[in-house]
Each structure stands twice: as C-alpha cells, then as structure tokens.
C-alpha cells in the first residue's frame, strides 16, 4: 500500500513546478532504503495539468512501484518545451481534424464545417499550450530547484535511509543527466557540483540517453530527428546528447566523482519498433561508464518503454537491486576497495 502528498517547489505554485512524495503505508523489515528522486518523462513536453492528465497513469507508475518496495520516491515535474504553431504543426492539426470529421460522418467524405471547427479548437488549444513553453535551461533550473526543496524538507519526509538516489525515466532521464552535467547550475542553487556529493546513486529507467546515434547503427533517424525538431524547433541542434557528453565532460572522467549507476533497459523499446532506438541506449551508456572505471549495473528486463514503469519485471528488478543486492551501498564499497588496492 502506498500514499501520496503533493507539494510545490517553486513560489510560482504551478502544477508543472510541483512534485509528489509517494511513500509506503506499511512497515518493511530490513534496513531502510534510500530516498529516490526521479524526474518524470513525457517527451520533454512538460507537465501542464492537461498534458500530465493524459500521461499520469504512466508517469505515476514508477514512483508507486518504488514505494511498494518500501522506499520513499519523490516524483519531480518540470516546465516543458511545447512546439509553437508552425507549418508542420498545422499539417498535423489539419490531418487530425480531417480524420475526426471523417469518422464522425460515417467514413464518408469529411465534413468541411466539422473539420474546420475541430481544426479551430485544436489550433486555439495548441496556441495556448505553446505560450510560456520552457527552454532546456529552464528545465534544468526547475529540477535543481526541486532538489533544493528535497534537501530543505528531507527531515519532514517519511524516509529513514541516509542515502539519496537521483535519476529519471524517458525524457526525465535526459533532463536528470543533463543537470548532473551542469555543475554551474548546481552551484548556482547551492547544491554540490560534484555528482558523488549530490547523490549516492543514479537510477535511469529506459532513459533518453542520446539525441543522435552513439555508434554506427541501422536504426532509422527520421522519427527521432522529427521529434527533436518538432518539440525544440531551431534549438534541437543544441540539445545535449548524454552519451556523447560522457567523453568530453571532465567530471565524468574521474571515477571518484561518479556515484554508482543503475541503468534499466528494455528488451523491446517502443514495442519493438525500430523507430526510436537512437534515444534508448542504456546498455551502451553503461559500457562507456564501465570503461571509465565507474561502478555501474545494467539490467535488461523483458518489457518495452511504454509498459515498463508498472511492469512486474521492473518491480522484481528493483527489489533485487535495492533490497537483495544492497545497491548503491555495495557498489560504493566495492569501488572504494578496488581503488584502495
């Protein structure tokens, strides 16, 4: 059994800049588990209430799964990028409007009046949603502010373990890693710039860890390139690619500055369709960390990106790592012993 409390981490008190604390309501035997802070996904579109309402069944699944194991999970939302009305957007809206009207008139020719009305409504809603959309930097600012809230309110949270695990899933994993790669943003918020001082472990569940191919691949790029451009517009070319930043970020070259990582990948990302595999490269990301001498575990489970968060396989994998294997403490001890020898 789990319960949830909702909090705002910004003085603006908007739904996007809020978080949920999900915690178990029954006692668990054994040592207390770490506090887990996860950034939720949604393709970088952010979490305005009407957007989150459509994905809440998915985004809330991981925190509930973690809480069911006896850990407290803080589920962090952030402002998002929302594509402005553009020619590609108008084409998408017109297509949807045409299909809706087509089915409404009994699979005959689409009604011009109905299609026009649907298009106008969608255009107005889309334009409203695009107002005040966030930049990538603002997403990092939001998550850093949420971490400050966690630090300042941790004593009041129903979490007893001294460790803190930080990470995310889907695009939330991309934003989380992006923040860890930005010591300037962390320092500006009064947080430790060294990742190993900020958290005791990094958990990434089917995270977006590349925005361009990490190696020679046969995976098509049309979908990922389209989505990047669709969501970010001209800024898509400047969107960081975490696996590539592993090679150039000086902090990640020092194994002592990198806490243990647990990367959970899926056997079949996106239902097995080879259209977004460029994004999901957990195994390759783990290999790069391992080659740098950093403590890392890669766990592949028999699931896919869209059903992994509430899957029994994820629950079993996290139970094994957190409770049975004692992650991240055991990995930290092993890493320390290797360096000492």
Tab-separated table of C-alpha atoms in Angstrom:
chain	number	residue	atom	x	y	z
A	1	UNK	CA	0.000	0.000	0.000
A	2	UNK	CA	1.237	3.486	-0.874
A	3	UNK	CA	0.131	7.042	-0.280
A	4	UNK	CA	0.913	10.383	-1.923
A	5	UNK	CA	1.353	14.003	-0.917
A	6	UNK	CA	1.582	16.905	-3.385
A	7	UNK	CA	3.934	19.865	-2.965
A	8	UNK	CA	5.088	22.959	-4.860
A	9	UNK	CA	8.827	23.519	-5.022
A	10	UNK	CA	8.584	26.975	-6.629
A	11	UNK	CA	6.970	30.144	-5.324
A	12	UNK	CA	5.018	30.297	-8.604
A	13	UNK	CA	2.947	27.340	-7.351
A	14	UNK	CA	2.157	25.966	-10.795
A	15	UNK	CA	1.386	22.319	-11.445
A	16	UNK	CA	4.420	21.985	-13.708
A	17	UNK	CA	6.691	23.132	-10.901
A	18	UNK	CA	5.450	20.656	-8.356
A	19	UNK	CA	6.309	17.220	-7.067
A	20	UNK	CA	4.666	14.226	-5.465
A	21	UNK	CA	6.044	12.343	-2.492
A	22	UNK	CA	4.965	8.713	-2.786
A	23	UNK	CA	5.604	6.578	0.273
A	24	UNK	CA	4.691	3.157	1.672
A	25	UNK	CA	1.999	2.980	4.320
A	26	UNK	CA	3.185	-0.308	5.792
A	27	UNK	CA	6.428	-1.136	7.577
A	28	UNK	CA	9.115	-3.193	5.851
A	29	UNK	CA	11.655	-5.447	7.506
A	30	UNK	CA	15.337	-4.895	6.869
A	31	UNK	CA	17.486	-1.781	6.585
A	32	UNK	CA	15.806	1.393	5.343
A	33	UNK	CA	16.029	2.031	1.616
A	34	UNK	CA	17.402	5.248	0.100
A	35	UNK	CA	15.233	8.222	-0.746
A	36	UNK	CA	14.641	8.097	-4.506
A	37	UNK	CA	14.157	11.302	-6.533
A	38	UNK	CA	13.008	10.730	-10.117
A	39	UNK	CA	12.310	13.225	-12.890
A	40	UNK	CA	9.267	12.135	-14.872
A	41	UNK	CA	9.110	11.918	-18.653
A	42	UNK	CA	6.697	12.917	-21.440
A	43	UNK	CA	8.904	13.647	-24.425
A	44	UNK	CA	10.133	16.975	-22.932
A	45	UNK	CA	6.620	18.401	-23.316
A	46	UNK	CA	6.477	19.274	-19.651
A	47	UNK	CA	3.684	18.641	-17.249
A	48	UNK	CA	0.963	21.194	-17.532
A	49	UNK	CA	-2.082	19.698	-15.946
A	50	UNK	CA	-3.861	18.817	-19.192
A	51	UNK	CA	-0.678	17.200	-20.567
A	52	UNK	CA	0.058	15.316	-17.365
A	53	UNK	CA	-3.552	14.169	-17.104
A	54	UNK	CA	-3.069	12.149	-20.268
A	55	UNK	CA	0.170	10.564	-19.092
A	56	UNK	CA	-0.317	10.394	-15.324
A	57	UNK	CA	-1.180	6.685	-15.448
A	58	UNK	CA	2.304	6.168	-16.881
A	59	UNK	CA	4.333	8.794	-15.028
A	60	UNK	CA	2.937	7.846	-11.629
A	61	UNK	CA	3.652	4.147	-12.085
A	62	UNK	CA	7.398	4.222	-11.341
A	63	UNK	CA	7.077	6.108	-8.015
A	64	UNK	CA	4.326	3.712	-6.919
A	65	UNK	CA	6.475	0.733	-7.896
A	66	UNK	CA	9.405	2.075	-5.873
A	67	UNK	CA	7.206	2.891	-2.877
A	68	UNK	CA	5.763	-0.632	-2.975
A	69	UNK	CA	9.286	-1.884	-2.209
A	70	UNK	CA	9.484	0.202	0.960
A	71	UNK	CA	11.291	3.288	-0.354
A	72	UNK	CA	10.054	6.867	-0.485
A	73	UNK	CA	10.020	8.282	-4.015
A	74	UNK	CA	9.859	11.957	-4.939
A	75	UNK	CA	8.331	12.374	-8.397
A	76	UNK	CA	9.548	15.669	-9.935
A	77	UNK	CA	7.716	17.538	-12.694
A	78	UNK	CA	9.186	20.425	-14.677
A	79	UNK	CA	8.143	23.001	-17.227
A	80	UNK	CA	8.336	21.727	-20.766
A	81	UNK	CA	9.023	22.682	-24.322
A	82	UNK	CA	5.840	22.840	-26.332
A	83	UNK	CA	6.112	23.276	-30.099
A	84	UNK	CA	4.765	26.609	-31.358
A	85	UNK	CA	2.268	26.672	-34.176
A	86	UNK	CA	4.259	26.147	-37.372
A	87	UNK	CA	3.691	24.726	-40.830
A	88	UNK	CA	4.372	21.109	-39.686
A	89	UNK	CA	2.068	21.683	-36.724
A	90	UNK	CA	-0.698	22.990	-38.981
A	91	UNK	CA	-0.337	19.918	-41.183
A	92	UNK	CA	-0.655	17.654	-38.146
A	93	UNK	CA	-3.700	19.547	-36.855
A	94	UNK	CA	-5.363	19.537	-40.267
A	95	UNK	CA	-4.795	15.800	-40.613
A	96	UNK	CA	-6.256	15.075	-37.183
A	97	UNK	CA	-9.225	17.356	-37.843
A	98	UNK	CA	-9.877	15.651	-41.166
A	99	UNK	CA	-9.721	12.175	-39.635
A	100	UNK	CA	-12.038	13.152	-36.784
A	101	UNK	CA	-14.624	14.598	-39.140
A	102	UNK	CA	-14.244	11.616	-41.467
A	103	UNK	CA	-15.225	9.174	-38.758
A	104	UNK	CA	-17.951	11.442	-37.409
A	105	UNK	CA	-19.788	11.416	-40.714
A	106	UNK	CA	-19.693	7.668	-41.048
A	107	UNK	CA	-16.483	7.123	-43.026
A	108	UNK	CA	-17.778	9.254	-45.896
A	109	UNK	CA	-16.043	12.364	-47.154
A	110	UNK	CA	-15.035	14.584	-44.238
A	111	UNK	CA	-17.411	17.397	-43.384
A	112	UNK	CA	-15.770	20.740	-44.170
A	113	UNK	CA	-17.674	22.519	-41.405
A	114	UNK	CA	-16.848	19.887	-38.776
A	115	UNK	CA	-13.222	19.660	-39.865
A	116	UNK	CA	-12.909	23.446	-39.713
A	117	UNK	CA	-14.417	23.563	-36.223
A	118	UNK	CA	-12.144	20.795	-34.936
A	119	UNK	CA	-9.130	22.487	-36.521
A	120	UNK	CA	-10.003	25.866	-34.966
A	121	UNK	CA	-10.457	24.384	-31.493
A	122	UNK	CA	-7.215	22.430	-31.703
A	123	UNK	CA	-5.351	25.473	-33.023
A	124	UNK	CA	-6.569	27.606	-30.110
A	125	UNK	CA	-5.679	24.935	-27.546
A	126	UNK	CA	-2.293	24.368	-29.159
A	127	UNK	CA	-1.516	28.096	-29.239
A	128	UNK	CA	-2.457	28.414	-25.571
A	129	UNK	CA	-0.268	25.448	-24.654
A	130	UNK	CA	2.706	26.896	-26.521
A	131	UNK	CA	2.553	30.133	-24.533
A	132	UNK	CA	5.312	30.227	-21.941
A	133	UNK	CA	6.969	26.998	-23.047
A	134	UNK	CA	10.294	26.350	-21.373
A	135	UNK	CA	13.802	26.144	-22.696
A	136	UNK	CA	16.141	23.286	-21.844
A	137	UNK	CA	17.958	25.576	-19.395
A	138	UNK	CA	14.688	26.312	-17.607
A	139	UNK	CA	14.009	22.591	-17.250
A	140	UNK	CA	17.382	22.184	-15.548
A	141	UNK	CA	16.587	25.154	-13.301
A	142	UNK	CA	13.294	23.558	-12.282
A	143	UNK	CA	14.834	20.208	-11.374
A	144	UNK	CA	17.652	21.910	-9.453
A	145	UNK	CA	15.048	23.908	-7.529
A	146	UNK	CA	13.194	20.674	-6.770
A	147	UNK	CA	16.408	19.154	-5.384
A	148	UNK	CA	16.780	22.185	-3.120
A	149	UNK	CA	13.232	21.565	-1.887
A	150	UNK	CA	14.105	17.926	-1.178
A	151	UNK	CA	17.226	18.970	0.721
A	152	UNK	CA	15.372	21.559	2.806
A	153	UNK	CA	12.389	19.320	3.558
A	154	UNK	CA	14.054	15.942	3.824
A	155	UNK	CA	13.754	15.774	7.598
A	156	UNK	CA	9.970	16.008	7.252
A	157	UNK	CA	9.742	13.270	4.624
A	158	UNK	CA	8.829	9.731	5.727
A	159	UNK	CA	12.235	8.449	4.547
A	160	UNK	CA	14.663	6.989	7.056
A	161	UNK	CA	17.604	5.872	4.915
A	162	UNK	CA	20.592	8.249	4.732
A	163	UNK	CA	21.249	7.677	1.019
A	164	UNK	CA	19.730	9.618	-1.860
A	165	UNK	CA	19.244	8.230	-5.357
A	166	UNK	CA	18.626	10.640	-8.213
A	167	UNK	CA	17.589	9.979	-11.799
A	168	UNK	CA	14.607	9.729	-14.081
A	169	UNK	CA	12.850	7.846	-16.826
A	170	UNK	CA	12.316	8.528	-20.509
A	171	UNK	CA	12.984	12.224	-21.232
A	172	UNK	CA	13.164	12.751	-17.468
A	173	UNK	CA	16.344	10.681	-17.504
A	174	UNK	CA	17.741	13.018	-20.156
A	175	UNK	CA	16.957	16.097	-18.057
A	176	UNK	CA	18.353	14.471	-14.893
A	177	UNK	CA	21.650	13.556	-16.547
A	178	UNK	CA	21.719	16.987	-18.173
A	179	UNK	CA	21.613	18.577	-14.727
A	180	UNK	CA	24.397	16.333	-13.428
A	181	UNK	CA	26.492	17.526	-16.366
A	182	UNK	CA	26.000	21.160	-15.335
A	183	UNK	CA	27.947	21.941	-12.152
A	184	UNK	CA	27.331	25.646	-12.813
A	185	UNK	CA	23.564	25.177	-12.439
A	186	UNK	CA	24.000	23.022	-9.330
A	187	UNK	CA	26.340	25.546	-7.710
A	188	UNK	CA	24.006	28.443	-8.523
A	189	UNK	CA	21.322	26.693	-6.467
A	190	UNK	CA	23.613	25.952	-3.539
A	191	UNK	CA	23.921	22.266	-4.429
A	192	UNK	CA	27.177	20.264	-4.585
A	193	UNK	CA	28.757	20.480	-8.023
A	194	UNK	CA	30.359	17.048	-7.608
A	195	UNK	CA	27.830	14.358	-8.532
A	196	UNK	CA	29.070	11.902	-5.890
A	197	UNK	CA	28.420	14.553	-3.225
A	198	UNK	CA	24.977	15.360	-4.588
A	199	UNK	CA	23.655	11.796	-4.556
A	200	UNK	CA	24.681	8.263	-3.615
A	201	UNK	CA	23.429	6.643	-6.796
A	202	UNK	CA	21.936	7.412	-10.207
A	203	UNK	CA	18.897	5.446	-11.403
A	204	UNK	CA	17.843	5.663	-15.053
A	205	UNK	CA	14.834	3.666	-16.242
A	206	UNK	CA	14.570	3.453	-20.036
A	207	UNK	CA	16.073	6.914	-20.222
A	208	UNK	CA	16.683	9.037	-23.300
A	209	UNK	CA	20.483	8.926	-23.221
A	210	UNK	CA	21.272	10.042	-26.765
A	211	UNK	CA	19.763	12.547	-29.158
A	212	UNK	CA	21.900	11.389	-32.064
A	213	UNK	CA	23.407	7.966	-32.837
A	214	UNK	CA	26.117	6.908	-30.421
A	215	UNK	CA	27.666	4.495	-32.941
A	216	UNK	CA	27.139	3.111	-36.409
A	217	UNK	CA	23.552	1.919	-36.451
A	218	UNK	CA	20.893	0.718	-38.811
A	219	UNK	CA	18.159	2.333	-36.716
A	220	UNK	CA	16.276	4.959	-38.720
A	221	UNK	CA	16.618	8.571	-37.635
A	222	UNK	CA	13.528	10.012	-39.267
A	223	UNK	CA	11.374	9.769	-36.150
A	224	UNK	CA	13.907	10.988	-33.574
A	225	UNK	CA	15.089	13.812	-35.825
A	226	UNK	CA	11.474	14.807	-36.498
A	227	UNK	CA	10.536	14.714	-32.812
A	228	UNK	CA	13.578	16.746	-31.769
A	229	UNK	CA	12.765	19.389	-34.358
A	230	UNK	CA	9.033	19.264	-33.637
A	231	UNK	CA	9.454	19.832	-29.892
A	232	UNK	CA	12.515	22.062	-29.789
A	233	UNK	CA	12.434	23.889	-33.113
A	234	UNK	CA	15.756	25.513	-34.066
A	235	UNK	CA	17.128	24.714	-30.585
A	236	UNK	CA	17.076	20.983	-31.388
A	237	UNK	CA	20.584	21.227	-32.818
A	238	UNK	CA	21.879	22.345	-29.406
A	239	UNK	CA	20.104	19.643	-27.401
A	240	UNK	CA	22.728	17.756	-25.352
A	241	UNK	CA	23.324	14.070	-26.019
A	242	UNK	CA	24.296	12.444	-22.670
A	243	UNK	CA	26.270	9.503	-24.032
A	244	UNK	CA	28.393	11.871	-26.115
A	245	UNK	CA	28.947	14.167	-23.140
A	246	UNK	CA	30.467	11.269	-21.212
A	247	UNK	CA	33.502	11.599	-23.446
A	248	UNK	CA	34.001	15.359	-23.152
A	249	UNK	CA	32.843	16.200	-19.609
A	250	UNK	CA	35.908	16.363	-17.352
A	251	UNK	CA	33.912	15.420	-14.257
A	252	UNK	CA	32.865	12.080	-15.759
A	253	UNK	CA	36.498	11.212	-16.465
A	254	UNK	CA	37.131	10.968	-12.727
A	255	UNK	CA	35.664	7.732	-11.425
A	256	UNK	CA	35.747	9.082	-7.861
A	257	UNK	CA	33.315	11.840	-8.864
A	258	UNK	CA	30.783	9.404	-10.314
A	259	UNK	CA	28.396	7.588	-7.946
A	260	UNK	CA	27.138	4.071	-8.729
A	261	UNK	CA	24.739	3.944	-11.669
A	262	UNK	CA	21.847	1.555	-12.193
A	263	UNK	CA	20.516	1.577	-15.739
A	264	UNK	CA	17.357	-0.331	-16.563
A	265	UNK	CA	16.815	-1.018	-20.246
A	266	UNK	CA	14.040	-2.820	-22.054
A	267	UNK	CA	14.386	-5.818	-24.317
A	268	UNK	CA	11.974	-4.159	-26.739
A	269	UNK	CA	11.941	-0.391	-26.596
A	270	UNK	CA	8.821	1.196	-28.112
A	271	UNK	CA	7.044	-2.154	-28.555
A	272	UNK	CA	9.997	-3.438	-30.538
A	273	UNK	CA	9.529	-0.882	-33.318
A	274	UNK	CA	12.894	0.259	-34.604
A	275	UNK	CA	11.952	3.931	-34.824
A	276	UNK	CA	13.296	5.472	-31.601
A	277	UNK	CA	16.219	3.230	-30.684
A	278	UNK	CA	18.596	6.159	-31.145
A	279	UNK	CA	17.150	7.595	-27.917
A	280	UNK	CA	17.394	4.440	-25.855
A	281	UNK	CA	20.964	3.224	-25.433
A	282	UNK	CA	21.142	2.249	-21.762
A	283	UNK	CA	23.458	-0.687	-22.412
A	284	UNK	CA	25.882	1.407	-24.472
A	285	UNK	CA	25.807	4.153	-21.836
A	286	UNK	CA	26.603	1.592	-19.134
A	287	UNK	CA	29.502	0.262	-21.208
A	288	UNK	CA	31.043	3.732	-21.505
A	289	UNK	CA	30.793	4.243	-17.744
A	290	UNK	CA	32.301	0.818	-17.093
A	291	UNK	CA	35.220	1.548	-19.411
A	292	UNK	CA	35.883	4.687	-17.381
A	293	UNK	CA	36.111	2.616	-14.213
A	294	UNK	CA	32.826	3.840	-12.756
A	295	UNK	CA	30.580	1.459	-10.776
A	296	UNK	CA	27.618	0.675	-12.995
A	297	UNK	CA	24.961	-2.004	-13.325
A	298	UNK	CA	22.903	-2.615	-16.427
A	299	UNK	CA	19.687	-4.580	-16.060
A	300	UNK	CA	17.641	-5.525	-19.102
A	301	UNK	CA	14.087	-6.588	-18.455
A	302	UNK	CA	11.543	-8.231	-20.681
A	303	UNK	CA	9.330	-5.227	-21.284
A	304	UNK	CA	9.100	-2.157	-23.512
A	305	UNK	CA	9.317	1.570	-22.968
A	306	UNK	CA	5.572	2.135	-22.667
A	307	UNK	CA	4.742	-0.610	-20.183
A	308	UNK	CA	7.951	-0.887	-18.164
A	309	UNK	CA	7.025	1.522	-15.367
A	310	UNK	CA	4.160	-0.552	-13.994
A	311	UNK	CA	5.547	-3.935	-15.008
A	312	UNK	CA	6.155	-6.784	-12.617
A	313	UNK	CA	9.586	-7.198	-14.220
A	314	UNK	CA	10.670	-3.699	-13.133
A	315	UNK	CA	9.380	-4.275	-9.616
A	316	UNK	CA	11.333	-7.538	-9.368
A	317	UNK	CA	14.494	-5.969	-10.796
A	318	UNK	CA	14.414	-3.033	-8.380
A	319	UNK	CA	13.641	-5.310	-5.444
A	320	UNK	CA	16.670	-7.431	-6.322
A	321	UNK	CA	18.992	-4.439	-6.666
A	322	UNK	CA	17.772	-2.290	-3.772
A	323	UNK	CA	16.903	-4.911	-1.196
A	324	UNK	CA	18.842	-8.079	-2.042
A	325	UNK	CA	21.977	-6.608	-3.620
A	326	UNK	CA	22.059	-3.530	-1.397
A	327	UNK	CA	22.566	-1.085	-4.251
A	328	UNK	CA	24.062	1.500	-4.224
A	329	UNK	CA	25.980	0.889	-0.979
A	330	UNK	CA	27.544	-2.403	-2.038
A	331	UNK	CA	28.769	-0.920	-5.314
A	332	UNK	CA	30.267	2.058	-3.473
A	333	UNK	CA	32.126	-0.263	-1.087
A	334	UNK	CA	33.442	-2.415	-3.932
A	335	UNK	CA	34.549	0.656	-5.867
A	336	UNK	CA	36.362	2.005	-2.805
A	337	UNK	CA	38.086	-1.332	-2.183
A	338	UNK	CA	39.290	-1.527	-5.810
A	339	UNK	CA	40.795	1.944	-5.580
A	340	UNK	CA	42.434	1.158	-2.227
A	341	UNK	CA	44.082	-1.971	-3.615
